[in-house]
């Protein structure tokens, strides 16, 4: 199991959920959901690159 890929998927999913909740209700730190999505996409890209090598 590729832990980088799994972490990327988890960060992306958590960021998307946080973003959607942030659309409905304001809460402190909701801007970090966008950061979580960006980090998650980066980790997914790194994890997928490791599979092809």
Short mmCIF file of C-alpha atoms in Angstrom, two decimals, residues 1 13 20 22 25:
data_model
loop_
_atom_site.label_atom_id
_atom_site.label_comp_id
_atom_site.label_asym_id
_atom_site.label_seq_id
_atom_site.Cartn_x
_atom_site.Cartn_y
_atom_site.Cartn_z
CA UNK A 1 0.00 0.00 0.00
CA UNK A 13 -11.38 14.24 1.10
CA UNK A 20 -18.54 22.13 1.88
CA UNK A 22 -17.67 26.00 5.39
CA UNK A 25 -21.63 27.58 8.27
#
